[in-house]
Coordinates of C-alpha atoms in Angstrom, one line a residue:
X1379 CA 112.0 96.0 89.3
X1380 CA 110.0 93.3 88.3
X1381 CA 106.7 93.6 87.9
X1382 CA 106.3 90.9 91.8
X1383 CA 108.4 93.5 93.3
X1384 CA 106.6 96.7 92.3
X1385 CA 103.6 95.3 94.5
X1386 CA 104.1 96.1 98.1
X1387 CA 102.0 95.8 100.8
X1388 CA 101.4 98.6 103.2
X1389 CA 101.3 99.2 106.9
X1390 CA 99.9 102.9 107.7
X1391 CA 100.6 103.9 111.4
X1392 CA 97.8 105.6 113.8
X1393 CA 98.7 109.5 115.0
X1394 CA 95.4 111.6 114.3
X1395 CA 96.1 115.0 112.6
X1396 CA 99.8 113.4 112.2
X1397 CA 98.3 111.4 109.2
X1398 CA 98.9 114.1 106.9
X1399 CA 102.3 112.6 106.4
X1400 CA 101.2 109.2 105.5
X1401 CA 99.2 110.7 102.9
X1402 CA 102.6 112.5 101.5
X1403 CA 104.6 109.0 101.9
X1404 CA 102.2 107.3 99.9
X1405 CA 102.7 109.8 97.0
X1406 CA 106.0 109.2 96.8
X1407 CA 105.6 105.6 96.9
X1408 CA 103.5 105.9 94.1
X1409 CA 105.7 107.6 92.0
X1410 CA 107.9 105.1 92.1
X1411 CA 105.9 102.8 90.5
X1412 CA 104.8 101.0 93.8
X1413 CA 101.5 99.1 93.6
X1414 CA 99.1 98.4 96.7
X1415 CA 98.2 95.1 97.0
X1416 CA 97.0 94.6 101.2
X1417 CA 96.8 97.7 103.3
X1418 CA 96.0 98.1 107.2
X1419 CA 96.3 100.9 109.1
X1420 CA 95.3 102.1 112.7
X1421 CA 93.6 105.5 113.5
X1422 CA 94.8 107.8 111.3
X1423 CA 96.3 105.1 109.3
X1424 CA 92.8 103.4 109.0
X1425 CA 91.8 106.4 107.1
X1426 CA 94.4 106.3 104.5
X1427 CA 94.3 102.4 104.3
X1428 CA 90.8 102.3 104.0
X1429 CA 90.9 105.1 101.0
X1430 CA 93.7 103.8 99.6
X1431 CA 91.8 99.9 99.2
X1432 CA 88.9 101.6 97.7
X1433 CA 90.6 103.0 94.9
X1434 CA 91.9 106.7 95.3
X1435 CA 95.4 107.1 94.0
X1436 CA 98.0 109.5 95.5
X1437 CA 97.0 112.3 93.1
X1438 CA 93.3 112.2 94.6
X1439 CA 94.4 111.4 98.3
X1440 CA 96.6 114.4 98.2
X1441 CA 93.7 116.8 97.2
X1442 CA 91.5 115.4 99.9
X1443 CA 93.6 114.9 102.5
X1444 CA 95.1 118.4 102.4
X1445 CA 91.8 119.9 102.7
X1446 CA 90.3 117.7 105.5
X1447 CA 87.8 119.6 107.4
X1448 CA 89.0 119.0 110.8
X1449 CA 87.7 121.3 113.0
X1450 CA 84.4 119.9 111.5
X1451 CA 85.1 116.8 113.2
X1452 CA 84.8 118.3 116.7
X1453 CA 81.3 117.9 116.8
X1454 CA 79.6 118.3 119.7
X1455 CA 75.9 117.2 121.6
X1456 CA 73.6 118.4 123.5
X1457 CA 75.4 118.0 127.1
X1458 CA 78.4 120.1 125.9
X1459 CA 75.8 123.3 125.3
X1460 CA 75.2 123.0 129.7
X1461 CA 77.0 125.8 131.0
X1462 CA 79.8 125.9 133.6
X1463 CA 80.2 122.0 132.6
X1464 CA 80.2 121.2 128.7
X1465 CA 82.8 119.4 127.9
X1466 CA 83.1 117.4 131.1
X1467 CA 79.5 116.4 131.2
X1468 CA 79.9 114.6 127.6
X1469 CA 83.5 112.8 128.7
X1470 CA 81.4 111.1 131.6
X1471 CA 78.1 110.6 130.1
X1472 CA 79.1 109.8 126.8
X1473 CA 82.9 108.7 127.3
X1474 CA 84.1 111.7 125.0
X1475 CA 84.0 114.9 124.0
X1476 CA 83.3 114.5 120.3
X1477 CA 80.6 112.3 118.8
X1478 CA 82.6 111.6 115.8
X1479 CA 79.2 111.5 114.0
X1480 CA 80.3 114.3 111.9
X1481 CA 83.8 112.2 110.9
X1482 CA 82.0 108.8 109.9
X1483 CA 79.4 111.2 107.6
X1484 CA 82.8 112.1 106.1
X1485 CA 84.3 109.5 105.3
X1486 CA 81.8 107.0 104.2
X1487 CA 80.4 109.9 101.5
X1488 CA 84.3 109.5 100.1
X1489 CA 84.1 105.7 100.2
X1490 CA 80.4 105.7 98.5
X1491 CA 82.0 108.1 95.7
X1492 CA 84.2 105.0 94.7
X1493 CA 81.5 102.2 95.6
X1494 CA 82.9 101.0 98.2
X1495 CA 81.4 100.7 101.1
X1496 CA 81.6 97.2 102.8
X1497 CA 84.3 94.8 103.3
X1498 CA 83.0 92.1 101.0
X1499 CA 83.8 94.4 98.2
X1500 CA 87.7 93.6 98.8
X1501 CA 87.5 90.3 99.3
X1502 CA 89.6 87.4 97.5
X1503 CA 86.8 85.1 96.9
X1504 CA 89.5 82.3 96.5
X1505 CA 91.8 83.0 99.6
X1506 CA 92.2 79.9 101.8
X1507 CA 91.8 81.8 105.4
X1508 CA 90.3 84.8 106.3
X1509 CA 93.5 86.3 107.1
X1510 CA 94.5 86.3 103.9
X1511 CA 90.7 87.8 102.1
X1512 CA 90.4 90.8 102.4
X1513 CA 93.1 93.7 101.1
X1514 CA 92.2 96.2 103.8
X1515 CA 92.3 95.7 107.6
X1516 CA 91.6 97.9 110.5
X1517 CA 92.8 97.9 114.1
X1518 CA 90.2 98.7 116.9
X1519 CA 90.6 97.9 120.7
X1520 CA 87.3 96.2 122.7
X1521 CA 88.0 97.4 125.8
X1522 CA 84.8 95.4 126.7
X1523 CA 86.6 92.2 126.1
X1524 CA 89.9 93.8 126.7
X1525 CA 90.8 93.0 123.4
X1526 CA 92.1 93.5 119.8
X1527 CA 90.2 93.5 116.9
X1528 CA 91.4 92.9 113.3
X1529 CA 88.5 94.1 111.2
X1530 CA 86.8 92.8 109.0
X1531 CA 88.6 89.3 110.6
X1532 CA 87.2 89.4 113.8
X1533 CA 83.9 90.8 112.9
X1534 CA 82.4 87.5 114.3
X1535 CA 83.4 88.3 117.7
X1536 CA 81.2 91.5 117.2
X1537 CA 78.4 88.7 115.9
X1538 CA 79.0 90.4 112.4
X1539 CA 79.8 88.9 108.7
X1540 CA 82.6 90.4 107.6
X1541 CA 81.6 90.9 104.1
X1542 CA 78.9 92.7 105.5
X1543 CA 80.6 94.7 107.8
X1544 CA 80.9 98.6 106.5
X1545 CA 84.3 100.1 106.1
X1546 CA 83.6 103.5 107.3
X1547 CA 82.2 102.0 110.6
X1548 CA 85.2 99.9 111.1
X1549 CA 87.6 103.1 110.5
X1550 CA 85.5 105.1 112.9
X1551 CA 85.8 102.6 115.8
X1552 CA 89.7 102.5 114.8
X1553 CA 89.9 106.6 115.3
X1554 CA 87.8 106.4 118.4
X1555 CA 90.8 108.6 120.2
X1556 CA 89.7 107.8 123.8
X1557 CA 88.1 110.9 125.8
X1558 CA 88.5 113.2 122.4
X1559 CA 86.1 110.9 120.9
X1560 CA 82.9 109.0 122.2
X1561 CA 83.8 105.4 121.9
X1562 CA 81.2 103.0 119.1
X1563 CA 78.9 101.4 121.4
X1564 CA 78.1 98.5 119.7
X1565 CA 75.7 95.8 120.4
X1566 CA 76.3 92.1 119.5
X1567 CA 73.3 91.2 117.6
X1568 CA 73.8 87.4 118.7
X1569 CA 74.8 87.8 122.3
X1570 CA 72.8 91.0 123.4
X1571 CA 76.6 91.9 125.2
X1572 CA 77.8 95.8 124.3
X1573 CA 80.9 96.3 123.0
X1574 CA 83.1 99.4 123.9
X1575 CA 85.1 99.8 121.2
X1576 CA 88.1 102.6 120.8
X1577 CA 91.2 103.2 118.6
X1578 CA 92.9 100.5 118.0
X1579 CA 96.6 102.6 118.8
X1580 CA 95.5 101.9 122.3
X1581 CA 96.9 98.1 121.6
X1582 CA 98.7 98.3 118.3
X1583 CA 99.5 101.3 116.9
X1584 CA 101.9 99.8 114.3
X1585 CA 100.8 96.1 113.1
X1586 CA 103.4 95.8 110.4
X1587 CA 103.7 92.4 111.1
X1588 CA 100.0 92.0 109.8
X1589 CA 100.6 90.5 106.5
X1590 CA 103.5 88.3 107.3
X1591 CA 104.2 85.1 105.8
X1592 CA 104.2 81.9 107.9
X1593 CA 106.4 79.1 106.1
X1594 CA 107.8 81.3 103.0
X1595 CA 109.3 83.6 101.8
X1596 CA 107.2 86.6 101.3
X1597 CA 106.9 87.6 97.4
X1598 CA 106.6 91.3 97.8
X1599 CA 107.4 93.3 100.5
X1600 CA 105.6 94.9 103.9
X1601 CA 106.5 98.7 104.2
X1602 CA 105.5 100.3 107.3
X1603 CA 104.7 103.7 107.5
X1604 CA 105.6 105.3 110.8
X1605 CA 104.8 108.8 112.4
X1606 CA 108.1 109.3 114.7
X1607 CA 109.4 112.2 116.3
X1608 CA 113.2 113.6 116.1
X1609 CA 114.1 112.3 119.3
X1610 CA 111.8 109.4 120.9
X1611 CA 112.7 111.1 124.2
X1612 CA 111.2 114.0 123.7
X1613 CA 107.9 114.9 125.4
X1614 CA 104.3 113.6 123.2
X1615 CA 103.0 117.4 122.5
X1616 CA 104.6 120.3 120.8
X1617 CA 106.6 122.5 123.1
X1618 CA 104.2 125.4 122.7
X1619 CA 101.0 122.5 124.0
X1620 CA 102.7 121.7 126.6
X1621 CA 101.0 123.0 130.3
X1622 CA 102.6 123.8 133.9
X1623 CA 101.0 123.3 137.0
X1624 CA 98.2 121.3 138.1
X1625 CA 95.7 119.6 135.6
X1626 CA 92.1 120.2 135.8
X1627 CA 90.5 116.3 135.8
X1628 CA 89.4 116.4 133.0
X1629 CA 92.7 117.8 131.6
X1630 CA 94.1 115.0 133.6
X1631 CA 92.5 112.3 132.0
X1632 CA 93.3 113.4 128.4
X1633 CA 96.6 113.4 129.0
X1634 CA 96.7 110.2 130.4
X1635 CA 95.1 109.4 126.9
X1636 CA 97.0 111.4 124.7
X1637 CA 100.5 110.0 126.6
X1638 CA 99.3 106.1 125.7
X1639 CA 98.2 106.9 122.1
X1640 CA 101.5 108.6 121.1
X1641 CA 104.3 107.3 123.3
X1642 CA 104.2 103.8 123.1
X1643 CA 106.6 101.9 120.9
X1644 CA 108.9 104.6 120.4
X1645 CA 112.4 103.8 122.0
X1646 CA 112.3 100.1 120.6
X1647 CA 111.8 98.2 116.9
X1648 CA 113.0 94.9 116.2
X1649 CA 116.1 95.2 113.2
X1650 CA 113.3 93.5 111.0
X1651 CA 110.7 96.0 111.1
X1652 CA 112.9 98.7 111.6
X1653 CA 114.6 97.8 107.9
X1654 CA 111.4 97.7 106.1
X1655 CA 109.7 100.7 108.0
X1656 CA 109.1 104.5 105.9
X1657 CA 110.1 106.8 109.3
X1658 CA 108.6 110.0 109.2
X1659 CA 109.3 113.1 111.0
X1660 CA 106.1 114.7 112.5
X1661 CA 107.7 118.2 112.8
X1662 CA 106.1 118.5 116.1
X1663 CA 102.2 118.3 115.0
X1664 CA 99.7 117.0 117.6
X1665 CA 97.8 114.1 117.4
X1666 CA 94.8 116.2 118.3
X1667 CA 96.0 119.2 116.6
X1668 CA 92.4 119.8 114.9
X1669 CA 93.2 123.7 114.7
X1670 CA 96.6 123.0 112.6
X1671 CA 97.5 125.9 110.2
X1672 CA 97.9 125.2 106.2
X1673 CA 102.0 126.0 106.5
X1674 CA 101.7 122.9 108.7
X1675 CA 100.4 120.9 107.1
X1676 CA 102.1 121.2 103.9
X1677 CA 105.0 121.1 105.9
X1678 CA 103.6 117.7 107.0
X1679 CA 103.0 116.5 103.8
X1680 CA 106.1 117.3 102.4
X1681 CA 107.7 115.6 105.6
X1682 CA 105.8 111.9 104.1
X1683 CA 107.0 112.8 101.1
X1684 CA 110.5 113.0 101.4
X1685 CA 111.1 110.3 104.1
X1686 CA 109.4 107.8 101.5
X1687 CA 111.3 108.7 98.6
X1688 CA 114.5 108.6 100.4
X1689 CA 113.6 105.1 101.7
X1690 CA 112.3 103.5 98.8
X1691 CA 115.7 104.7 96.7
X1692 CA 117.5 102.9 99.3
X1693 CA 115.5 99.9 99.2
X1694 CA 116.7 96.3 98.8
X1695 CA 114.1 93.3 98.5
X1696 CA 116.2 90.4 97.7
X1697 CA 118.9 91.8 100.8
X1698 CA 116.2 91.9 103.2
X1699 CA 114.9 88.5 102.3
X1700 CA 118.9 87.4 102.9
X1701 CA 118.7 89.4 105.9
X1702 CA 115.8 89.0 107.6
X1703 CA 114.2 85.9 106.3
X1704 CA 115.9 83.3 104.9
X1705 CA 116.1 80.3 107.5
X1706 CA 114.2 82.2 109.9
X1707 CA 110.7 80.9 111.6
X1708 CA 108.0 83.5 111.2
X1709 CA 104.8 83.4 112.9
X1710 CA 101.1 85.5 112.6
X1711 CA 99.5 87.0 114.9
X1712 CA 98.1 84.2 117.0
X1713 CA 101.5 82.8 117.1
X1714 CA 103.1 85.9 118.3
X1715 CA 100.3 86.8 120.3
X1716 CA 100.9 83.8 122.6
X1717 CA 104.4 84.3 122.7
X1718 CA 103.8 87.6 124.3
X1719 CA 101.6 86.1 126.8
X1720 CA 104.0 83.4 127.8
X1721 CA 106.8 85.6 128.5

């Protein structure tokens, strides 16, 4: 490979406790000699993105994300102490179970460790657009404005600079699981409007056409890396999750949640993301799976691991160009964005 092609810019896919297996993907990746240039990710995805742009390599990364205290992130406030009530009391009066106070503590003490902390810190200072300044992004969903966020890009919208914006904030509204986690309340600081802001896998769970090229030729390549299960078909939650009979409404609503945050997108993938996308197998680990068992999650990493080395080996840049590019119009998001709404 040349030294263009060993850059590669990367695409991590949203799927809680499921991230595991990104974090075993980008090892293997690394291995091979692969270099991160841009990186986005949603959810889960934001958390290895957003690690990954701030410096830790595969080695480090492996070390932190097999010990991730995640029953630590299930913290809860005052209301869920009320007996008889608990947990339904904080999904109506704060929107969520969790406060996810305890996760964003987490991850911004790993970010401050490397010294980054805000977006402005991996910025290009001579990009031409702001889609092309920053080398992380992060996918949140406004359902105030019923709308998608690319942070730090659309930090205006949120009356935010974008340099300014911290990372760890914009990877906690991105995890904002809705119902397992209170949603970031945040207040525009130019309008006075609130924005309710959740994971961004409620609207895009899989950007991997976030970096794409407009009128060339791309000079490295996008790989995607996707949390799939063996058959697409097959029901969100592991057999032994799975409940009969009549939901309590609470129950009720989280299924709702967990059923929109995991099954979306499976049965279809355009050939062009489909050839440049890392599959792998989630061996049937839950999204919210906070209680997951250290054989699992081994297991898990492994599963990353082995899906990305077996991809990677197969791998043909110039052939996808040929394929998938050459004489073909590509647009951005705002281009594909209005296709979708026109039909």
């Amino acid at each position: 490979m040349s030294d263009q092609q060993q850059f590669a810019d990367l695409v991590f896919e949203g799927g809680g406790v499921k991230g595991i297996g990104l974090a075993g993907a980008f090892a293997a990746l690394q291995e091979r000699g692969i270099i991160p240039r841009r990186v986005a990710g949603t959810s889960a995805g934001a958390i290895n993105a957003a690690l990954v742009a701030a410096g830790y390599t595969a080695e480090e990364l492996d070390r932190i994300l097999l010990e991730v205290p995640f029953r630590s992130f299930m913290d809860e406030g005052p209301e869920d102490k009320v007996p008889f009530a608990g947990h339904g009391i904080s999904a109506l009066t704060q929107l969520g179970i969790y406060e996810g106070a305890a996760f964003e503590r987490w991850i911004t003490g790993l970010l401050e460790a490397k010294g980054i902390t805000r977006f402005g810190q991996l910025a290009d200072p001579h990009a031409e657009t702001i889609e092309d300044r920053y080398r992380l992004k992060v996918i949140a969903s406004d359902v105030t404005r019923r709308c998608m966020l690319v942070l730090p890009d659309d930090a205006d919208q949120l009356g935010l600079d974008p340099d300014e914006l911290e990372i760890a904030r914009a990877v906690r509204m991105s995890m904002s699981i809705p119902v397992f986690f209170e949603p970031v309340i945040h207040r525009n600081p130019r309008t006075g409007q609130d924005h309710v802001i959740v994971d961004g896998g409620m609207l895009s769970n899989f950007p991997v056409w976030l970096f794409d090229c407009k009128d060339h030729d791309p000079r490295w390549p996008t790989f995607g890396l996707m949390l799939v299960a063996a058959d697409p078909r097959e029901p969100v939650a592991p057999a032994d999750a799975q409940r009969v009979g009549r939901f309590s409404p609470l129950g009720y609503v989280r299924a709702l949640a967990s059923t929109m945050m995991e099954a979306h997108d499976r049965m279809y993938m355009e050939a062009a993301s489909f050839a440049r996308t890392i599959p792998i197998p989630t061996l049937g680990v839950g999204t919210t799976e906070f209680d997951i068992r250290p054989d699992r999650v081994k297991a898990l990493y492994a599963s990353g691991h082995g899906a990305a080395s077996d991809f990677i080996a197969r791998w043909d840049f110039d052939a996808y160009i040929e394929e998938f590019r050459r004489g073909k119009d590509h647009s951005r998001r705002a281009e594909s964005r209005k296709a979708t709404m026109t039909g």
